[in-house]
Amino acid sequence: MLHVILVEPEIPPNTGNIGRLCLATDSHLHLIKPLGFDISDRALKRAGLDYWKDVRVTVWDSLAELQAAQPAGTRYFYLTTKAQRPYWEARFRDGDFLVFGRETKGLPEPLLDANRDHLLTIPMTPRTRSLNLATAVGIVLYEAVRQGRVEG
């Protein structure tokens, strides 16, 4: 199973759409507090449609808490516009965690600095600052799923 981590998500419809992506790929969604919305937000559930109740979702107080609960050797890939390595160069495998930051700020610089060897990016033209969070998750998550079906 793949895991998607949203660090301090701010926009309920993005999280709802990502929940649907996780359900469609049999992935686990992890939300790191603080959340920019209440987990029962109508916009979140509307974006997740009637699927939201079936999404495997866990809310954590911090990324450190989530990581402490995982077995040694768990792999984390941090998605950022501040990296050079494209996501398709990673060799994803079952149990990997894909880590995405806030819609307005991305992942914190100290987290990126501490994980330089595990940073990935979605290449785009210089005219584009970033992609919608749900779109970015979909791109990388489905590449990880594709790799698992081809290589697994």
Short mmCIF file of C-alpha atoms in Angstrom, two decimals:
data_model
loop_
_atom_site.label_atom_id
_atom_site.label_comp_id
_atom_site.label_asym_id
_atom_site.label_seq_id
_atom_site.Cartn_x
_atom_site.Cartn_y
_atom_site.Cartn_z
CA MET A 1 0.00 0.00 0.00
CA LEU A 2 1.18 3.51 -0.78
CA HIS A 3 0.77 6.41 1.61
CA VAL A 4 0.07 10.08 0.89
CA ILE A 5 0.95 12.65 3.55
CA LEU A 6 -0.50 16.16 3.45
CA VAL A 7 1.41 18.44 5.80
CA GLU A 8 -0.92 21.15 7.11
CA PRO A 9 -3.40 21.13 4.21
CA GLU A 10 -5.42 24.33 3.89
CA ILE A 11 -8.11 23.83 1.24
CA PRO A 12 -10.88 21.30 1.95
CA PRO A 13 -11.78 20.49 -1.68
CA ASN A 14 -8.15 19.62 -2.43
CA THR A 15 -8.08 17.21 0.49
CA GLY A 16 -11.42 15.74 -0.60
CA ASN A 17 -10.12 15.16 -4.12
CA ILE A 18 -6.91 13.63 -2.77
CA GLY A 19 -9.01 11.35 -0.58
CA ARG A 20 -10.77 10.12 -3.70
CA LEU A 21 -7.40 9.51 -5.38
CA CYS A 22 -6.29 7.51 -2.34
CA LEU A 23 -9.45 5.43 -2.39
CA ALA A 24 -9.08 4.80 -6.13
CA THR A 25 -5.50 3.57 -5.65
CA ASP A 26 -6.05 1.76 -2.34
CA SER A 27 -3.66 4.20 -0.66
CA HIS A 28 -3.70 5.58 2.88
CA LEU A 29 -4.14 9.33 3.39
CA HIS A 30 -2.35 10.92 6.34
CA LEU A 31 -3.18 14.48 7.41
CA ILE A 32 -0.71 16.42 9.56
CA LYS A 33 -2.10 19.12 11.86
CA PRO A 34 -2.85 21.92 11.95
CA LEU A 35 -5.51 21.52 9.29
CA GLY A 36 -6.92 24.61 7.61
CA PHE A 37 -10.43 23.16 8.00
CA ASP A 38 -12.49 20.85 10.15
CA ILE A 39 -12.34 17.21 9.04
CA SER A 40 -16.15 17.25 8.88
CA ASP A 41 -16.15 20.29 6.53
CA ARG A 42 -18.94 20.08 3.93
CA ALA A 43 -16.61 21.24 1.14
CA LEU A 44 -14.20 18.41 1.96
CA LYS A 45 -16.96 15.84 1.85
CA ARG A 46 -18.52 17.36 -1.28
CA ALA A 47 -15.17 17.06 -3.12
CA GLY A 48 -14.76 13.52 -1.80
CA LEU A 49 -18.34 12.79 -2.82
CA ASP A 50 -19.92 9.80 -1.18
CA TYR A 51 -16.49 8.12 -1.20
CA TRP A 52 -15.13 10.06 1.79
CA LYS A 53 -16.57 7.60 4.31
CA ASP A 54 -14.51 4.82 2.67
CA VAL A 55 -11.19 6.71 2.52
CA ARG A 56 -8.49 5.28 4.78
CA VAL A 57 -7.44 8.49 6.57
CA THR A 58 -5.42 9.14 9.72
CA VAL A 59 -4.92 12.54 11.33
CA TRP A 60 -1.60 13.11 13.15
CA ASP A 61 -0.47 15.90 15.46
CA SER A 62 2.89 16.12 13.68
CA LEU A 63 4.98 14.54 10.96
CA ALA A 64 7.41 13.38 13.65
CA GLU A 65 4.59 11.50 15.38
CA LEU A 66 3.64 9.73 12.13
CA GLN A 67 7.27 8.83 11.40
CA ALA A 68 7.83 7.50 14.93
CA ALA A 69 4.89 5.13 14.44
CA GLN A 70 6.40 3.59 11.28
CA PRO A 71 8.89 0.73 11.10
CA ALA A 72 12.60 1.42 10.62
CA GLY A 73 13.52 1.70 6.96
CA THR A 74 10.25 3.32 5.89
CA ARG A 75 10.89 5.47 2.84
CA TYR A 76 9.64 9.04 2.46
CA PHE A 77 9.69 11.11 -0.73
CA TYR A 78 9.22 14.85 -0.33
CA LEU A 79 7.63 16.68 -3.26
CA THR A 80 8.74 20.26 -3.84
CA THR A 81 9.31 22.78 -6.58
CA LYS A 82 12.73 23.35 -4.96
CA ALA A 83 14.23 20.08 -6.18
CA GLN A 84 15.91 19.03 -9.42
CA ARG A 85 15.19 15.27 -9.44
CA PRO A 86 12.00 14.49 -11.38
CA TYR A 87 9.51 12.18 -9.69
CA TRP A 88 9.77 9.58 -12.46
CA GLU A 89 13.41 8.87 -11.54
CA ALA A 90 12.35 7.51 -8.16
CA ARG A 91 11.77 3.77 -7.89
CA PHE A 92 8.67 3.58 -5.75
CA ARG A 93 7.65 0.47 -3.88
CA ASP A 94 4.90 -0.75 -1.62
CA GLY A 95 4.88 1.03 1.73
CA ASP A 96 6.41 4.29 0.47
CA PHE A 97 5.18 7.64 1.78
CA LEU A 98 4.70 10.58 -0.60
CA VAL A 99 4.91 13.83 1.36
CA PHE A 100 3.24 17.03 0.11
CA GLY A 101 3.16 20.47 1.72
CA ARG A 102 0.64 23.23 2.19
CA GLU A 103 -1.03 24.73 -0.85
CA THR A 104 0.36 28.22 -0.17
CA LYS A 105 3.86 27.45 1.12
CA GLY A 106 4.83 23.88 0.32
CA LEU A 107 6.99 21.94 2.75
CA PRO A 108 9.03 23.77 5.41
CA GLU A 109 12.63 24.58 4.47
CA PRO A 110 14.13 22.75 7.51
CA LEU A 111 12.30 19.57 6.45
CA LEU A 112 13.61 19.92 2.89
CA ASP A 113 17.14 20.64 4.12
CA ALA A 114 17.10 17.52 6.31
CA ASN A 115 15.93 15.30 3.46
CA ARG A 116 17.89 16.52 0.40
CA ASP A 117 18.44 12.98 -0.91
CA HIS A 118 14.71 12.28 -0.93
CA LEU A 119 13.37 15.38 -2.69
CA LEU A 120 11.40 15.03 -5.90
CA THR A 121 9.80 17.55 -8.23
CA ILE A 122 7.25 17.63 -11.01
CA PRO A 123 9.04 19.45 -13.83
CA MET A 124 7.16 22.35 -15.41
CA THR A 125 7.88 25.41 -17.49
CA PRO A 126 9.43 28.44 -15.76
CA ARG A 127 6.16 30.31 -16.34
CA THR A 128 4.39 27.99 -13.88
CA ARG A 129 5.04 28.52 -10.16
CA SER A 130 3.25 25.37 -8.99
CA LEU A 131 0.41 22.95 -9.64
CA ASN A 132 -2.81 22.44 -7.73
CA LEU A 133 -2.10 20.11 -4.80
CA ALA A 134 -4.63 17.47 -5.87
CA THR A 135 -3.20 17.49 -9.39
CA ALA A 136 0.36 17.08 -8.06
CA VAL A 137 -0.66 14.19 -5.81
CA GLY A 138 -2.46 12.51 -8.71
CA ILE A 139 0.58 12.76 -10.99
CA VAL A 140 3.04 11.25 -8.52
CA LEU A 141 0.67 8.74 -6.92
CA TYR A 142 -0.32 7.23 -10.25
CA GLU A 143 3.34 6.97 -11.30
CA ALA A 144 3.99 5.03 -8.10
CA VAL A 145 0.98 2.81 -8.83
CA ARG A 146 2.15 2.29 -12.44
CA GLN A 147 5.62 1.28 -11.27
CA GLY A 148 4.15 -1.21 -8.82
CA ARG A 149 2.09 -2.84 -11.55
CA VAL A 150 4.97 -2.96 -14.02
CA GLU A 151 7.77 -3.93 -11.65
CA GLY A 152 5.84 -5.71 -8.89
#
